Coordinates of C-alpha atoms and ligand atoms in Angstrom, one line a residue:
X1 CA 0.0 0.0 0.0
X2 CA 1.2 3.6 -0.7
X3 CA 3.0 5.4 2.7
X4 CA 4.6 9.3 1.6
X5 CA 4.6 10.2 5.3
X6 CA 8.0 9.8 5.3
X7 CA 8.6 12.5 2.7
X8 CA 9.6 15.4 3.8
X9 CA 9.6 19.3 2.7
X10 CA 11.9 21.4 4.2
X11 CA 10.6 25.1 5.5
X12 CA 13.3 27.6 4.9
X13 CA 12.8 31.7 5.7
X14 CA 14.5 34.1 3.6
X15 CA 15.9 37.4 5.3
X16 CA 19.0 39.3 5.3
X17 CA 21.8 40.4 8.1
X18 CA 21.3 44.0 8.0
X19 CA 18.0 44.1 10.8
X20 CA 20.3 42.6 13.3
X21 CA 20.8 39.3 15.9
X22 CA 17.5 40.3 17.8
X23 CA 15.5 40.5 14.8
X24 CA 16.8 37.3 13.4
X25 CA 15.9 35.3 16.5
X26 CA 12.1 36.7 15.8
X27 CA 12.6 35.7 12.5
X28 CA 13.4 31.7 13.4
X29 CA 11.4 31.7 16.5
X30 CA 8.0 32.5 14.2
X31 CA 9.5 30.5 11.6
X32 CA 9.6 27.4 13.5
X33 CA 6.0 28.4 15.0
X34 CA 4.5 28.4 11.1
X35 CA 6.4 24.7 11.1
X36 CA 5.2 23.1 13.9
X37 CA 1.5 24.8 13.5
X38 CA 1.9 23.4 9.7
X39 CA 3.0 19.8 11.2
X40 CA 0.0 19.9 13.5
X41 CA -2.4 19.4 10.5
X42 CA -2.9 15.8 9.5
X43 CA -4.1 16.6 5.9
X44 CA -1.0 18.0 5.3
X45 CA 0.2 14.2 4.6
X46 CA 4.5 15.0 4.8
X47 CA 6.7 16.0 7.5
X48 CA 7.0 19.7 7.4
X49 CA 11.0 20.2 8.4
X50 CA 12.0 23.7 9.8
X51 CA 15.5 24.1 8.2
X52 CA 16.9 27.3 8.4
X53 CA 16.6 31.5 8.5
X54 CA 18.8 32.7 5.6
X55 CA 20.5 35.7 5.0
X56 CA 23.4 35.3 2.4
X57 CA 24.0 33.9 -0.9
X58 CA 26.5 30.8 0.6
X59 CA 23.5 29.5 2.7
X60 CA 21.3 29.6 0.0
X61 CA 23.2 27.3 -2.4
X62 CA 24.1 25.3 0.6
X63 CA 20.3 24.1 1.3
X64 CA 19.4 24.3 -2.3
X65 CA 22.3 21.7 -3.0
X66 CA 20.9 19.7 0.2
X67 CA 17.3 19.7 -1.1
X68 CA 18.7 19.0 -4.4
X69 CA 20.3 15.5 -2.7
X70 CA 18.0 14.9 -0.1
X71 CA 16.0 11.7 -0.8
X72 CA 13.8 12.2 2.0
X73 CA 13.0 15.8 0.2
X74 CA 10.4 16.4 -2.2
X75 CA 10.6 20.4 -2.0
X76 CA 11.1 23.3 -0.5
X77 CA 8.5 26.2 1.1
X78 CA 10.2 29.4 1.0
X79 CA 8.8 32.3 3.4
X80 CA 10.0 35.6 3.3
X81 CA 9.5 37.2 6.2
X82 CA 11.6 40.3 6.0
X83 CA 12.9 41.9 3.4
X84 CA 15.5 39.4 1.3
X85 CA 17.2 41.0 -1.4
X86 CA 17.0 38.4 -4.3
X87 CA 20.0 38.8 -5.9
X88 CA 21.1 36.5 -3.3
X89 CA 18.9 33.5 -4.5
X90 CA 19.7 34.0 -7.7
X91 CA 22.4 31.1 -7.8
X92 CA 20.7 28.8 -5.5
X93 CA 17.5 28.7 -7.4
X94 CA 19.5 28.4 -10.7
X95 CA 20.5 24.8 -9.5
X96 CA 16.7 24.0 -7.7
X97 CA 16.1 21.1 -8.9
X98 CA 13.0 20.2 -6.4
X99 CA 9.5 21.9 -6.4
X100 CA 9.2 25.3 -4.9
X101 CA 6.6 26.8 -3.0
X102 CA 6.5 30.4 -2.3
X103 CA 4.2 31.0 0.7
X104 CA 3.2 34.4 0.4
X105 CA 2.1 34.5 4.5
X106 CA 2.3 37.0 7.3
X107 CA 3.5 36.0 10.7
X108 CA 0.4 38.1 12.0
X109 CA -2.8 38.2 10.4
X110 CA -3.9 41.3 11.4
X111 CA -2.6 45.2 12.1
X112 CA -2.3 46.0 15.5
X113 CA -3.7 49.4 14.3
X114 CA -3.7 50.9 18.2
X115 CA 0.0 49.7 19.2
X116 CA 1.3 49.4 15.3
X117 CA 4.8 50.9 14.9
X118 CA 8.2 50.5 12.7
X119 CA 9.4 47.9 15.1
X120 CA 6.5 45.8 13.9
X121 CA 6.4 46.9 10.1
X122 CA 10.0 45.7 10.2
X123 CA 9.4 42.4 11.1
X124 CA 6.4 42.0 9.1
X125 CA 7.4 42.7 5.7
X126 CA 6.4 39.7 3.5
X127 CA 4.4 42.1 1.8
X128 CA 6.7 43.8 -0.2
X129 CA 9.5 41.1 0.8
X130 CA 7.9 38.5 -1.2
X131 CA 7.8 40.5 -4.4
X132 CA 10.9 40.9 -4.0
X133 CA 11.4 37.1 -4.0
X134 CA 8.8 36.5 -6.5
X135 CA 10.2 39.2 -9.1
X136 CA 13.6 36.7 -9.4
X137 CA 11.9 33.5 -9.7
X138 CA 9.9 35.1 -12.6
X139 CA 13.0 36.5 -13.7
X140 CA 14.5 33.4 -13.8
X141 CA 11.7 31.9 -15.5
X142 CA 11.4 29.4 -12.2
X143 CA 7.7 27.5 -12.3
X144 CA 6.3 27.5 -8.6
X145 CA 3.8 27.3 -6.9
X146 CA 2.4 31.3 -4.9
X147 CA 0.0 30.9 -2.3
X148 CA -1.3 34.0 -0.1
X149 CA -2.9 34.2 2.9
X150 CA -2.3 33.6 6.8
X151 CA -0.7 30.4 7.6
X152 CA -3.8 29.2 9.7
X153 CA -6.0 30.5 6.7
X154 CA -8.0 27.3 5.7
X155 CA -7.5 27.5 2.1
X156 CA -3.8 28.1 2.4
X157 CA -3.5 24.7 4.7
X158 CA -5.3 22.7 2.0
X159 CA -3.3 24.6 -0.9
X160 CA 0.0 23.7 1.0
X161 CA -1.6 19.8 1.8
X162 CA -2.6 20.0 -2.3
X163 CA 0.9 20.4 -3.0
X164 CA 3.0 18.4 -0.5
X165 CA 0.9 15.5 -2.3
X166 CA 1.5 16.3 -6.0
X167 CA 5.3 17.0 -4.7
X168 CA 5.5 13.5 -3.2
X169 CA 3.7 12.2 -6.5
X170 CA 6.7 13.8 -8.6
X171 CA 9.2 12.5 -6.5
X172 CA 7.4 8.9 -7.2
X173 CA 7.7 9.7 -10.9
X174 CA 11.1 10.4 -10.3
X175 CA 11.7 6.5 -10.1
X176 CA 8.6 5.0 -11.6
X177 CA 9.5 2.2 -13.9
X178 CA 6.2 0.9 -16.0
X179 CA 6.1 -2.3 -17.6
X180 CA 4.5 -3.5 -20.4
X181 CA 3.5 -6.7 -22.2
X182 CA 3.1 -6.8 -25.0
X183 CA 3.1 -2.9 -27.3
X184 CA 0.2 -1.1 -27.7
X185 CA -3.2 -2.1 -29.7
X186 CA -2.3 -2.1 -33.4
X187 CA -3.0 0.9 -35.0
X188 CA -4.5 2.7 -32.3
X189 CA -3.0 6.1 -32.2
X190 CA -3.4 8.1 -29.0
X191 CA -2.1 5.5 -27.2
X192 CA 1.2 6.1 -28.7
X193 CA 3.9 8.4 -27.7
X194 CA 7.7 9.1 -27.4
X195 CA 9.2 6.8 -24.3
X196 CA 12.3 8.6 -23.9
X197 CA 10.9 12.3 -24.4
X198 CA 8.1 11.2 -21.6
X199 CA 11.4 10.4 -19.4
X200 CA 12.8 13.1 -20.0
X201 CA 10.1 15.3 -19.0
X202 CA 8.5 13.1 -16.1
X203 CA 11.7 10.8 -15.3
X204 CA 9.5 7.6 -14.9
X205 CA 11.1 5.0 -17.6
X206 CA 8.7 2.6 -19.7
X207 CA 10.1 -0.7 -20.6
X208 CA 9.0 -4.1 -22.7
X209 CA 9.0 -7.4 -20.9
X210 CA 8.2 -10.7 -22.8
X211 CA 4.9 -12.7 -22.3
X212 CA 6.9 -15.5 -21.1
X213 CA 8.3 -14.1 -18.4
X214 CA 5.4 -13.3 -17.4
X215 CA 3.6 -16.8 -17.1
X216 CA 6.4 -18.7 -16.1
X217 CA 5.9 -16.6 -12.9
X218 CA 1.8 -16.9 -13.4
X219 CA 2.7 -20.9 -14.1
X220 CA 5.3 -20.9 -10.8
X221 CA 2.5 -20.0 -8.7
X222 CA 1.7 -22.7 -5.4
X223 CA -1.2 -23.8 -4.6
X224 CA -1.1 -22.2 -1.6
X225 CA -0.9 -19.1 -2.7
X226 CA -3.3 -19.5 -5.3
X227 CA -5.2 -20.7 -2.3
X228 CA -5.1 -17.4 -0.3
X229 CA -6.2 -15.3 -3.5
X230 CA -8.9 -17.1 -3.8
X231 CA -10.1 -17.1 -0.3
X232 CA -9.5 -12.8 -0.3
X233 CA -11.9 -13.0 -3.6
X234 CA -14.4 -14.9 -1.0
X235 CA -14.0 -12.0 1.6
X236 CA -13.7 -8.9 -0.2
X237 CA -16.6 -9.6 -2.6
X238 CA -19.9 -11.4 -3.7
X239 CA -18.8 -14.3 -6.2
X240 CA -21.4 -15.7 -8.7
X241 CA -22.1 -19.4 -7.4
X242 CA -20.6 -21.1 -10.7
X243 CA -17.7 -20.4 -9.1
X244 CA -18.2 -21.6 -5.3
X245 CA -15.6 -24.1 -4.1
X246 CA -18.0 -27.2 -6.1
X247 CA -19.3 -25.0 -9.3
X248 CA -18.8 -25.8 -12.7
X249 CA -16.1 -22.8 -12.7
X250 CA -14.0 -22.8 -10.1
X251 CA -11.0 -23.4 -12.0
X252 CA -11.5 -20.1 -13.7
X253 CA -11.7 -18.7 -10.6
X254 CA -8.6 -20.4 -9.7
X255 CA -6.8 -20.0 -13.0
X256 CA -7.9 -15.8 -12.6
X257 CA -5.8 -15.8 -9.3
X258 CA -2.7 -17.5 -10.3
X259 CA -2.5 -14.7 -13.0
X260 CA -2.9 -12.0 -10.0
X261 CA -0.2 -13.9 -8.3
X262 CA 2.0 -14.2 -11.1
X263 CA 1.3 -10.6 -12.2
X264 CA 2.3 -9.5 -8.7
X265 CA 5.4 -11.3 -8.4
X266 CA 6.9 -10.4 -11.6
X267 CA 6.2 -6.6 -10.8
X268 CA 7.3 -7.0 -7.2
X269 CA 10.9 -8.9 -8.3
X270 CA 11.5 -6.0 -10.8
X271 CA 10.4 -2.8 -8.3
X272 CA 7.6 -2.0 -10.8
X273 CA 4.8 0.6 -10.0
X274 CA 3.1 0.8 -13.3
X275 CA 2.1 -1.7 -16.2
X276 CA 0.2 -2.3 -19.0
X277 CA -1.4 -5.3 -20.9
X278 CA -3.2 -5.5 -24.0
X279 CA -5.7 -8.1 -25.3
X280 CA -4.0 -8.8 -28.6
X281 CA -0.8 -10.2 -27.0
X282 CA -1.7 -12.8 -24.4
X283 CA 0.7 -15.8 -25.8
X284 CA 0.3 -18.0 -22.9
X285 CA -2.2 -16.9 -20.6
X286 CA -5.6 -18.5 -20.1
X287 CA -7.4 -14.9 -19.8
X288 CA -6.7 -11.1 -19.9
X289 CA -6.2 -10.4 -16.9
X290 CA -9.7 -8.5 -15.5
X291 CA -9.7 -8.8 -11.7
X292 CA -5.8 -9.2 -11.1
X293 CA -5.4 -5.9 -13.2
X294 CA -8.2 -4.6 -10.7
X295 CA -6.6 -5.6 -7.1
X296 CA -3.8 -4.2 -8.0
X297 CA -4.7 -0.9 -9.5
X298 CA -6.8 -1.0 -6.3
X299 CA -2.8 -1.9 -4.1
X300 CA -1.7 1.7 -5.7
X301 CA -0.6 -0.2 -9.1
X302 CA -0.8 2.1 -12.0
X303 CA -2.7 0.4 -14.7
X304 CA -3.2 1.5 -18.7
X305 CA -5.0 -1.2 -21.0
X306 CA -4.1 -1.6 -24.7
X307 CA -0.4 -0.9 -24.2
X308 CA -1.2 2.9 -22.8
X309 CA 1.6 3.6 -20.6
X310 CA 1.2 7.5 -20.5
X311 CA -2.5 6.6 -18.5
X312 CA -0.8 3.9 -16.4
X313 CA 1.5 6.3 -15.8
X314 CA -0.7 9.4 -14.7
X315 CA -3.0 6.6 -13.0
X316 CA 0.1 6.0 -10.4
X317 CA 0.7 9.2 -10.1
X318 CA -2.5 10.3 -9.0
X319 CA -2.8 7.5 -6.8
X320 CA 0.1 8.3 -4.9
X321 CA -1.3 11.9 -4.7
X322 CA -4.2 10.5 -2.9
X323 CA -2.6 8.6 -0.6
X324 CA -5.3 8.1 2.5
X325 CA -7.9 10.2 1.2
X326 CA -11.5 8.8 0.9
X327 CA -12.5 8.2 -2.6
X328 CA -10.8 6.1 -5.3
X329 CA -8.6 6.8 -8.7
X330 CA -9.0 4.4 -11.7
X331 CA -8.2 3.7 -14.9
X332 CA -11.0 5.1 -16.9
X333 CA -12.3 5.4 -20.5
X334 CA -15.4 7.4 -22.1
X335 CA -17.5 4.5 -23.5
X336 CA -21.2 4.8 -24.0
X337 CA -23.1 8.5 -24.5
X338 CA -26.5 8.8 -23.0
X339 CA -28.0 11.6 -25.5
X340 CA -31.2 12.3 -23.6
X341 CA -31.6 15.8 -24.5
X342 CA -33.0 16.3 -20.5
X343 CA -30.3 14.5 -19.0
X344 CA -26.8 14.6 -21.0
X345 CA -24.7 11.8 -20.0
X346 CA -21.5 9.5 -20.4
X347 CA -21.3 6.1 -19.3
X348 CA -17.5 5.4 -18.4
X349 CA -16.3 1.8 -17.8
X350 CA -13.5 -0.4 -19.6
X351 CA -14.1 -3.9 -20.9
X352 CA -12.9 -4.8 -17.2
X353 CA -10.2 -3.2 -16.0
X354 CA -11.9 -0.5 -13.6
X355 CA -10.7 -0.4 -10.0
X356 CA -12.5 -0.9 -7.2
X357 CA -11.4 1.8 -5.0
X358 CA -14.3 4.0 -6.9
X359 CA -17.0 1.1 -6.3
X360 CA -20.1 2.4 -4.1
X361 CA -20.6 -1.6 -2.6
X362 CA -19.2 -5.0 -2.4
X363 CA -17.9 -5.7 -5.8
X364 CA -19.6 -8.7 -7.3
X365 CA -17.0 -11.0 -8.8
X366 CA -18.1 -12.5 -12.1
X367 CA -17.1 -14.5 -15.1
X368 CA -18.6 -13.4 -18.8
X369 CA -17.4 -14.0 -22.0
X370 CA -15.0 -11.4 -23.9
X371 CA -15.5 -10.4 -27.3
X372 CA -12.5 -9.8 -28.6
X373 CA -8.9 -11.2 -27.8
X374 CA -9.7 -15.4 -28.1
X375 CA -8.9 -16.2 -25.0
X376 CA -11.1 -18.0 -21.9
X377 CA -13.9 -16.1 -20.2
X378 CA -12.2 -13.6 -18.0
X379 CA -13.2 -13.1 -14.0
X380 CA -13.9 -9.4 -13.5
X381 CA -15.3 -7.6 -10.9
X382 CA -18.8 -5.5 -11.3
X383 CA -19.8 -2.8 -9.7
X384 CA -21.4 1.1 -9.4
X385 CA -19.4 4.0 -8.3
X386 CA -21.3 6.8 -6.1
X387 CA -22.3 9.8 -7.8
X388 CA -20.7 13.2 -6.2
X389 CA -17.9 15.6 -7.8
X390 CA -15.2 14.0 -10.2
X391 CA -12.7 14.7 -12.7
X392 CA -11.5 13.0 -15.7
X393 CA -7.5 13.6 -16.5
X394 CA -5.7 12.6 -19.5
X395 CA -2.0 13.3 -20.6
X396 CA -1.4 13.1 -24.4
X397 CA 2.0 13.2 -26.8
X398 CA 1.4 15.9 -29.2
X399 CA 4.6 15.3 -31.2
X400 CA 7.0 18.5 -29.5
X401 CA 4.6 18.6 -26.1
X402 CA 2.9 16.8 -23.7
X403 CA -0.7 18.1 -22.7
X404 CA -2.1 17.0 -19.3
X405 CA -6.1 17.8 -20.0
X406 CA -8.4 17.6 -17.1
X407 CA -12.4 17.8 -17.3
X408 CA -14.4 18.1 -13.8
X409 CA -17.6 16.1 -13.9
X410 CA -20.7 15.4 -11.7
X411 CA -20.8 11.5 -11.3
X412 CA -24.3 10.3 -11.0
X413 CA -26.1 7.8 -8.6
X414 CA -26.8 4.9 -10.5
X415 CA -30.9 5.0 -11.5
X416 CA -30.6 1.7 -13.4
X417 CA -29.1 -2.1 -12.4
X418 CA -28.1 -2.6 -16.2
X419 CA -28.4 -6.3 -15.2
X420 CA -26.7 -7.5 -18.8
X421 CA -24.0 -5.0 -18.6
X422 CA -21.2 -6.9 -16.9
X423 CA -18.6 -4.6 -16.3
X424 CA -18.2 -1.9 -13.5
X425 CA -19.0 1.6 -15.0
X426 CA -19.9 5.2 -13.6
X427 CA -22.4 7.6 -15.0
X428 CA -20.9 11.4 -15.6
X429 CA -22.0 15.0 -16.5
X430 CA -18.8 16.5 -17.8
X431 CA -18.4 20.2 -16.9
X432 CA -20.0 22.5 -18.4
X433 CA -22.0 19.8 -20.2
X434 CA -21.7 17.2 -22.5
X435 CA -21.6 19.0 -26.0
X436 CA -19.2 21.6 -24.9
X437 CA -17.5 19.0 -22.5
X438 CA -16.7 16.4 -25.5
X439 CA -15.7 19.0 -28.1
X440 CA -13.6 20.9 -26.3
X441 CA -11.8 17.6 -25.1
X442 CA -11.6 16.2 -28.8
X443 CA -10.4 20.1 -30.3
X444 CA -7.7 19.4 -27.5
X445 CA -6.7 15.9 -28.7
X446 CA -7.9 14.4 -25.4
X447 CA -7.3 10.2 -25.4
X448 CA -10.6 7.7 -24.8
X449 CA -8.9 6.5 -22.0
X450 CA -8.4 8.8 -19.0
X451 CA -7.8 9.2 -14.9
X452 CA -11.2 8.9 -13.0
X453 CA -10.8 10.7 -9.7
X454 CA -13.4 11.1 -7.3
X455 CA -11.0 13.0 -4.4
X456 CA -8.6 14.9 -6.1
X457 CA -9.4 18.4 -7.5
X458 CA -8.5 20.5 -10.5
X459 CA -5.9 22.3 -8.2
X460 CA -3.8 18.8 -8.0
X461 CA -3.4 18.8 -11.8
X462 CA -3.0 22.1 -12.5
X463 CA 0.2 21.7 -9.9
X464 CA 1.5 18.9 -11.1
X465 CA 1.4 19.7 -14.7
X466 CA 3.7 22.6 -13.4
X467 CA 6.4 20.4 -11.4
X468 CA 6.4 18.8 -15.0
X469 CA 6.9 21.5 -17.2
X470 CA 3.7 20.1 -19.2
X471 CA 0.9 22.2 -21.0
X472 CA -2.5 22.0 -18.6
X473 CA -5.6 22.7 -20.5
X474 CA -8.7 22.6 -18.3
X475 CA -12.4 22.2 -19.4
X476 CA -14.8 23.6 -16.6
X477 CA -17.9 25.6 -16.4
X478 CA -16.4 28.7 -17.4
X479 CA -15.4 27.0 -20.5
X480 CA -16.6 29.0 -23.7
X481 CA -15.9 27.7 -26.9
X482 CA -14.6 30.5 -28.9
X483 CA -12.0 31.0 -26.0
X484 CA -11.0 27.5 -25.8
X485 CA -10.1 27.4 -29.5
X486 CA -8.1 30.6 -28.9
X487 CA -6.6 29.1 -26.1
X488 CA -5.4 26.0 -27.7
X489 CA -3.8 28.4 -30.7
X490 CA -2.0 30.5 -28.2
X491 CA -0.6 27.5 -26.8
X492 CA 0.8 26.2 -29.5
X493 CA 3.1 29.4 -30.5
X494 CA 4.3 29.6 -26.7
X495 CA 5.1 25.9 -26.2
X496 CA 6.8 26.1 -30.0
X497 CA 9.1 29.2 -29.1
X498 CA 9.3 28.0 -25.3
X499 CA 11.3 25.2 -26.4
X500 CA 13.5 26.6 -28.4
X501 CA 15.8 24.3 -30.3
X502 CA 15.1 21.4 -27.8
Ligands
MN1 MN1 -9.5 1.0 -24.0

């Protein structure tokens, strides 16, 4: 199961040596009083680490080069209290290499307007002290993440939890490997992509791994162990009777868990946090995997069907930015329209590979014939996923860019069983609706298959695609058409001039 508690960002508090020892001591002692008051909050998921008041340009490179080597560091918040003439970050910054935060707060949140005098305007002069700070990371073109208000301000908390998450996420990425078997589905297009550009940009590496590998760790699997899978499908879910202990398909049952075993095994042996399969290259298994592909996504497991690495990718990473929140992330793909003029809908689901941490009950485990890919009935699990505020995310290779596109949707309580449908599936609105939703998503290139989120927010995406460097294109309520176009124009000339020869 994912753990980030252990990460770490580090609290540092610009200043400078001119105000004098006295001063300086305010400085740390508030300092460490935003720390510990920031530690106190358990949605802020990381270990907020007071490091250090700074006040020249040598102490600044020092803790930038610490950051930059810290494992246990995933970024920095940077406070200026005082005035901190920049000048003196300007080489430390340079060599950043880990997010950055600038934490526009105030060590009191309101003027003492009766007792108010210089000695207090000096010590409290983030105001024009973090424009100071802000003017060189613009200057030096830095990407980072500005949040203003008090530091026991409610929306700065959750803005600072946001971002310790999609910090610890990026440092994930940072070491991701993905595996795949088999390529992607012939001919399929958006699926595709450039491997070593995407490691480039997002440092996770994608790699090939032969069928065979794979089932002679499915095939090695013991009977106990194939044993204690099945008894977990027992407890963790309602299984059709054609598959109790004397049915006519408990080996399919039995056969669908030595697949999970194997699948976990081989990703365990090689430290793998991401994979994909695809139905047209199974060459020695009995089924596409369906409910081994599920349990893991469901164990943190990124997961992209047909060979889509980029989703199993973003499907990870997501994950591990939702590490303990309530709510699930899956693997997700537009399949079905609901064109009810009244009532506007999508119908999302995947032949079977939707994860059961967005499920509303007890999963039913069942077995159905597949359509396509030749193989034995594969044992999926079924199930409805609560209705309440979503988002779908997709990140797409457009040739010189990648473009992380994010649509917020209302997921709707199921008002039908769909007894014959027998895959797990959620019902959307997309923001602002479906036929401004859908084009805008197709103008921008946006792939069938997607991240489902029901517990992380626009502001997640928005700071990750940041920490990446990545284009973020959002369709919302304010959406208008003739802007979006625009928008999507624009961004081609800055992304083509903002790479330069690269
Ligand atoms: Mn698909």
């Amino acid at each position: 199961m994912l753990d980030i508690s252990n990460y770490e960002v580090w609290f540092i508090t610009g200043s400078q040596h001119l105000y004098g020892i006295e001063t300086l001591n305010k400085v740390q002692i508030h300092s460490k009083k935003i720390t510990s008051s920031l530690n106190d909050h358990s949605s802020i998921p990381v270990q907020v680490v007071f490091k250090t008041v700074l006040t020249t340009p040598d102490e600044i490179i020092q803790i930038c080069r610490q950051a930059n080597n810290s494992i246990h560091c995933i970024g920095i918040i940077a406070w200026m209290h005082t005035f901190s003439p920049a000048k003196m970050w300007i080489n430390g910054l340079k060599i950043l290499r880990k997010p950055l935060l600038h934490l526009h707060t105030q060590f009191g949140s309101d003027i003492p307007w009766d007792k108010i005098d210089m000695d207090f305007m000096n010590l409290h002069q983030s105001a024009h002290g973090g424009r100071e700070f802000g003017y060189i990371n613009t200057r030096l073109r830095k990407d980072r993440k500005v949040i203003v208000g008090h530091w026991k301000d409610k929306e700065v908390i959750k803005s600072i939890a946001v971002w310790t998450r999609v910090a610890a996420a990026w440092e994930d990425c940072q070491h991701l490997k993905i595996a795949r078997f088999g390529d992607n589905m012939r001919e399929v297009a958006v699926t595709e992509g450039d491997k070593v550009s995407a490691q480039v940009q997002f440092g996770y590496s994608v790699n090939g791994y032969g069928l065979g590998d794979l089932v002679e760790r499915i095939d090695a699997s013991t009977e106990n162990e194939v044993k204690a899978i099945v008894e977990s499908y027992f407890d963790e879910y309602i299984v059709s009777p054609e598959m109790h202990k004397n049915g006519p398909r408990f080996a399919d049952l039995q056969t669908a868990a030595r697949i999970e075993n194997g699948l976990r095994v081989f990703l365990k042996e090689g430290g793998f946090h991401a994979f994909t399969d695809t139905f047209e290259n199974l060459h020695g298994m009995d089924q596409l995997p369906g409910i081994a592909v599920q349990r893991l996504m469901a164990e943190g497991y990124g997961f992209g069907a047909e060979g889509d690495w980029k989703t199993a990718a973003l499907v990870r990473t997501m994950k591990v930015m939702a590490t303990g929140l309530k709510g699930g992330n899956s693997f997700m793909e537009d399949y079905t329209y609901h064109f009810d003029p009244g009532a506007m809908s999508v119908l999302g689901a995947h032949m079977l590979e939707i994860c059961p941490s967005i499920a509303s009950h007890k999963p039913l485990c069942q077995i159905h014939p597949l359509g396509i890919g030749g193989k034995s009935d594969p044992v999926r699990l079924v199930f409805n996923s609560a209705g309440g505020p979503a988002l779908n995310a997709s990140l797409i290779d457009l040739g010189n860019r990648f473009r992380l596109l994010v649509n917020p949707v209302d997921a709707l309580d199921p008002e039908h069983d769909l007894p014959n449908l027998p895959v797990a599936r959620v019902l959307w609105k997309p923001h602002p609706n479906l036929k401004i939703g859908a084009a805008a998503w197709i103008l921008a290139g946006g792939a069938h298959h997607t991240c489902y989120s029901q517990n992380l927010d626009v502001e997640y995406l928005e700071d990750f695609a940041e920490m990446a460097g990545i284009e973020y294109t959002l369709i919302d309520a304010d959406t208008k058409m003739h802007f979006f176009k625009q928008q999507l124009r624009w961004n081609e000339i800055y992304y083509h001039l903002a790479s330069g020869i690269s």
